[in-house]
Amino acid sequence: MPVDSDHVAMPSLGVIPARFGSSRFPGKPLVSLDGLPMVVRTARQAMASNLDSVVVATDDRRIVRACEDHGVDVLLTRGDHASGTDRVAEVARTRSERWIINIQGDEPLIDPQVINQVLQCMKTLSTPGIVTACTALETKAERENPNVVKALLHRDGQAQSFVRHLDGNRDGELTAYKHLGIYGYPRETLFAFTALEPSPTERRLRLEQWRALENNLAVVAVVTNYKGHGVDCPEDLPFVLECLRNGG
């Protein structure tokens, strides 16, 4: 069936959840990266993509002030959200965009082309689903690190599962990739997803993607060359700063 051009042309929104109270790295969104708060750098990268609008969603007035000081659209949200996706949904309910992308606030080097890939894929889905992004697993350390989430994909890009450990006995029809924490949702899919209760495997593995899989909601991945340079803890900062100073 041909894709409806009016449907595809509907506006898109990038939302960057930013919580001040991280247990591993308190105040992370405001850490300075060569003079700019991390969340502002992330927003500027997102603003260089094809998204029509980008907004930071936060529960902290310090982050609101930092965004406003640097000309970044920001919304103060509730403080009791269980996940960043719930915060994204709160923002989406105040707006009218059809296509919503959840961009992690600790990815100050996010490639705008990755956002574009997710957006384009989302607009061409034939059935309701979620779009995410993956990249190649390049090192043994990545493959063995439980903090590096692995996506097991069919050849058409549809995800069968997400795991923290690879057992080495996977079906030959599946390929393991490093999962990147970006998600695209058609508007109604976002609201349907956040209305679901956390699933059993989601609770066990602490991987929100399983809520979709265990409720028969497709998760489709685009494979990108961007390797992901997120800041999980202070020890990640020197590498990110080096990348910034070397042009990304």
PDB file of C-alpha atoms in Angstrom, residues 88-198:
ATOM      1  CA  VAL A  88       8.045  12.143  27.117  1.00  0.00           C
ATOM      2  CA  ALA A  89       4.357  11.207  27.097  1.00  0.00           C
ATOM      3  CA  GLU A  90       3.515  14.076  29.458  1.00  0.00           C
ATOM      4  CA  VAL A  91       5.130  16.506  27.035  1.00  0.00           C
ATOM      5  CA  ALA A  92       3.416  14.928  24.016  1.00  0.00           C
ATOM      6  CA  ARG A  93       0.008  15.387  25.636  1.00  0.00           C
ATOM      7  CA  THR A  94       0.573  19.145  25.723  1.00  0.00           C
ATOM      8  CA  ARG A  95       1.370  19.240  22.004  1.00  0.00           C
ATOM      9  CA  SER A  96      -0.016  18.024  18.692  1.00  0.00           C
ATOM     10  CA  GLU A  97       2.938  16.449  16.827  1.00  0.00           C
ATOM     11  CA  ARG A  98       2.275  13.091  15.191  1.00  0.00           C
ATOM     12  CA  TRP A  99       5.814  11.631  15.404  1.00  0.00           C
ATOM     13  CA  ILE A 100       7.605  11.598  18.764  1.00  0.00           C
ATOM     14  CA  ILE A 101      11.269  10.688  19.335  1.00  0.00           C
ATOM     15  CA  ASN A 102      12.709  10.082  22.810  1.00  0.00           C
ATOM     16  CA  ILE A 103      16.368  11.188  22.823  1.00  0.00           C
ATOM     17  CA  GLN A 104      18.582  10.407  25.807  1.00  0.00           C
ATOM     18  CA  GLY A 105      19.852  13.544  27.535  1.00  0.00           C
ATOM     19  CA  ASP A 106      23.269  12.007  28.241  1.00  0.00           C
ATOM     20  CA  GLU A 107      24.149  11.607  24.536  1.00  0.00           C
ATOM     21  CA  PRO A 108      25.831  14.965  23.811  1.00  0.00           C
ATOM     22  CA  LEU A 109      27.454  13.563  20.665  1.00  0.00           C
ATOM     23  CA  ILE A 110      24.287  12.040  19.183  1.00  0.00           C
ATOM     24  CA  ASP A 111      24.519  12.116  15.390  1.00  0.00           C
ATOM     25  CA  PRO A 112      21.557  14.031  13.895  1.00  0.00           C
ATOM     26  CA  GLN A 113      21.493  11.447  11.093  1.00  0.00           C
ATOM     27  CA  VAL A 114      20.598   8.732  13.607  1.00  0.00           C
ATOM     28  CA  ILE A 115      17.563  10.779  14.609  1.00  0.00           C
ATOM     29  CA  ASN A 116      16.698  11.199  10.933  1.00  0.00           C
ATOM     30  CA  GLN A 117      16.945   7.434  10.349  1.00  0.00           C
ATOM     31  CA  VAL A 118      14.605   6.698  13.246  1.00  0.00           C
ATOM     32  CA  LEU A 119      12.160   9.352  12.061  1.00  0.00           C
ATOM     33  CA  GLN A 120      12.110   8.071   8.480  1.00  0.00           C
ATOM     34  CA  CYS A 121      11.655   4.458   9.565  1.00  0.00           C
ATOM     35  CA  MET A 122       8.834   5.396  11.916  1.00  0.00           C
ATOM     36  CA  LYS A 123       6.953   7.143   9.122  1.00  0.00           C
ATOM     37  CA  THR A 124       7.044   4.026   6.936  1.00  0.00           C
ATOM     38  CA  LEU A 125       5.872   1.427   9.479  1.00  0.00           C
ATOM     39  CA  SER A 126       3.030  -0.642   8.074  1.00  0.00           C
ATOM     40  CA  THR A 127       1.743  -1.654  11.520  1.00  0.00           C
ATOM     41  CA  PRO A 128       1.860   0.120  14.915  1.00  0.00           C
ATOM     42  CA  GLY A 129       5.228  -0.211  16.585  1.00  0.00           C
ATOM     43  CA  ILE A 130       8.284   1.420  18.105  1.00  0.00           C
ATOM     44  CA  VAL A 131      11.489   2.294  16.247  1.00  0.00           C
ATOM     45  CA  THR A 132      14.913   2.299  17.868  1.00  0.00           C
ATOM     46  CA  ALA A 133      18.546   2.249  16.729  1.00  0.00           C
ATOM     47  CA  CYS A 134      21.452  -0.173  16.978  1.00  0.00           C
ATOM     48  CA  THR A 135      25.074  -0.357  15.943  1.00  0.00           C
ATOM     49  CA  ALA A 136      27.629  -3.126  15.515  1.00  0.00           C
ATOM     50  CA  LEU A 137      29.166  -4.825  18.544  1.00  0.00           C
ATOM     51  CA  GLU A 138      32.856  -4.285  17.877  1.00  0.00           C
ATOM     52  CA  THR A 139      34.760  -5.540  20.901  1.00  0.00           C
ATOM     53  CA  LYS A 140      34.758  -8.467  23.260  1.00  0.00           C
ATOM     54  CA  ALA A 141      34.428  -6.015  26.140  1.00  0.00           C
ATOM     55  CA  GLU A 142      31.180  -4.657  24.695  1.00  0.00           C
ATOM     56  CA  ARG A 143      29.811  -8.148  24.126  1.00  0.00           C
ATOM     57  CA  GLU A 144      30.562  -9.167  27.714  1.00  0.00           C
ATOM     58  CA  ASN A 145      29.538  -5.937  29.459  1.00  0.00           C
ATOM     59  CA  PRO A 146      26.045  -6.304  30.993  1.00  0.00           C
ATOM     60  CA  ASN A 147      25.653  -2.522  30.917  1.00  0.00           C
ATOM     61  CA  VAL A 148      25.787  -2.688  27.112  1.00  0.00           C
ATOM     62  CA  VAL A 149      22.312  -3.820  26.080  1.00  0.00           C
ATOM     63  CA  LYS A 150      22.230  -6.142  23.079  1.00  0.00           C
ATOM     64  CA  ALA A 151      19.399  -6.249  20.554  1.00  0.00           C
ATOM     65  CA  LEU A 152      18.806  -9.521  18.730  1.00  0.00           C
ATOM     66  CA  LEU A 153      17.430  -8.649  15.305  1.00  0.00           C
ATOM     67  CA  HIS A 154      15.900 -10.516  12.403  1.00  0.00           C
ATOM     68  CA  ARG A 155      17.189  -9.625   8.953  1.00  0.00           C
ATOM     69  CA  ASP A 156      14.284  -7.220   8.415  1.00  0.00           C
ATOM     70  CA  GLY A 157      15.338  -5.242  11.490  1.00  0.00           C
ATOM     71  CA  GLN A 158      12.568  -6.451  13.755  1.00  0.00           C
ATOM     72  CA  ALA A 159      13.771  -7.158  17.271  1.00  0.00           C
ATOM     73  CA  GLN A 160      13.142 -10.546  18.840  1.00  0.00           C
ATOM     74  CA  SER A 161      14.679  -9.722  22.212  1.00  0.00           C
ATOM     75  CA  PHE A 162      16.947  -7.463  24.232  1.00  0.00           C
ATOM     76  CA  VAL A 163      19.506  -8.968  26.581  1.00  0.00           C
ATOM     77  CA  ARG A 164      22.393  -8.013  28.816  1.00  0.00           C
ATOM     78  CA  HIS A 165      24.298 -11.288  28.303  1.00  0.00           C
ATOM     79  CA  LEU A 166      24.861 -13.239  25.077  1.00  0.00           C
ATOM     80  CA  ASP A 167      24.800 -16.979  25.647  1.00  0.00           C
ATOM     81  CA  GLY A 168      26.552 -17.890  22.378  1.00  0.00           C
ATOM     82  CA  ASN A 169      23.791 -20.226  21.194  1.00  0.00           C
ATOM     83  CA  ARG A 170      21.628 -17.866  19.215  1.00  0.00           C
ATOM     84  CA  ASP A 171      19.514 -18.789  16.215  1.00  0.00           C
ATOM     85  CA  GLY A 172      21.419 -18.212  12.986  1.00  0.00           C
ATOM     86  CA  GLU A 173      18.556 -16.041  11.731  1.00  0.00           C
ATOM     87  CA  LEU A 174      19.345 -13.441  14.402  1.00  0.00           C
ATOM     88  CA  THR A 175      22.209 -10.959  14.703  1.00  0.00           C
ATOM     89  CA  ALA A 176      23.292  -9.265  17.931  1.00  0.00           C
ATOM     90  CA  TYR A 177      23.838  -5.494  17.920  1.00  0.00           C
ATOM     91  CA  LYS A 178      24.615  -2.856  20.511  1.00  0.00           C
ATOM     92  CA  HIS A 179      21.372  -1.108  21.378  1.00  0.00           C
ATOM     93  CA  LEU A 180      21.310   2.697  21.329  1.00  0.00           C
ATOM     94  CA  GLY A 181      18.839   4.398  23.647  1.00  0.00           C
ATOM     95  CA  ILE A 182      16.673   6.317  21.201  1.00  0.00           C
ATOM     96  CA  TYR A 183      13.004   5.526  20.521  1.00  0.00           C
ATOM     97  CA  GLY A 184      10.486   6.727  17.968  1.00  0.00           C
ATOM     98  CA  TYR A 185       6.747   6.434  18.555  1.00  0.00           C
ATOM     99  CA  PRO A 186       3.747   7.389  16.499  1.00  0.00           C
ATOM    100  CA  ARG A 187       1.685   9.487  18.882  1.00  0.00           C
ATOM    101  CA  GLU A 188      -1.000   6.880  19.630  1.00  0.00           C
ATOM    102  CA  THR A 189       1.631   4.163  20.125  1.00  0.00           C
ATOM    103  CA  LEU A 190       3.438   6.256  22.754  1.00  0.00           C
ATOM    104  CA  PHE A 191       0.239   6.699  24.744  1.00  0.00           C
ATOM    105  CA  ALA A 192      -0.698   3.036  24.401  1.00  0.00           C
ATOM    106  CA  PHE A 193       2.769   1.958  25.549  1.00  0.00           C
ATOM    107  CA  THR A 194       2.845   4.162  28.636  1.00  0.00           C
ATOM    108  CA  ALA A 195      -0.627   2.912  29.631  1.00  0.00           C
ATOM    109  CA  LEU A 196       0.734  -0.654  29.934  1.00  0.00           C
ATOM    110  CA  GLU A 197       2.001  -2.112  33.189  1.00  0.00           C
ATOM    111  CA  PRO A 198       5.712  -3.056  33.305  1.00  0.00           C
TER     112      PRO A 198
END
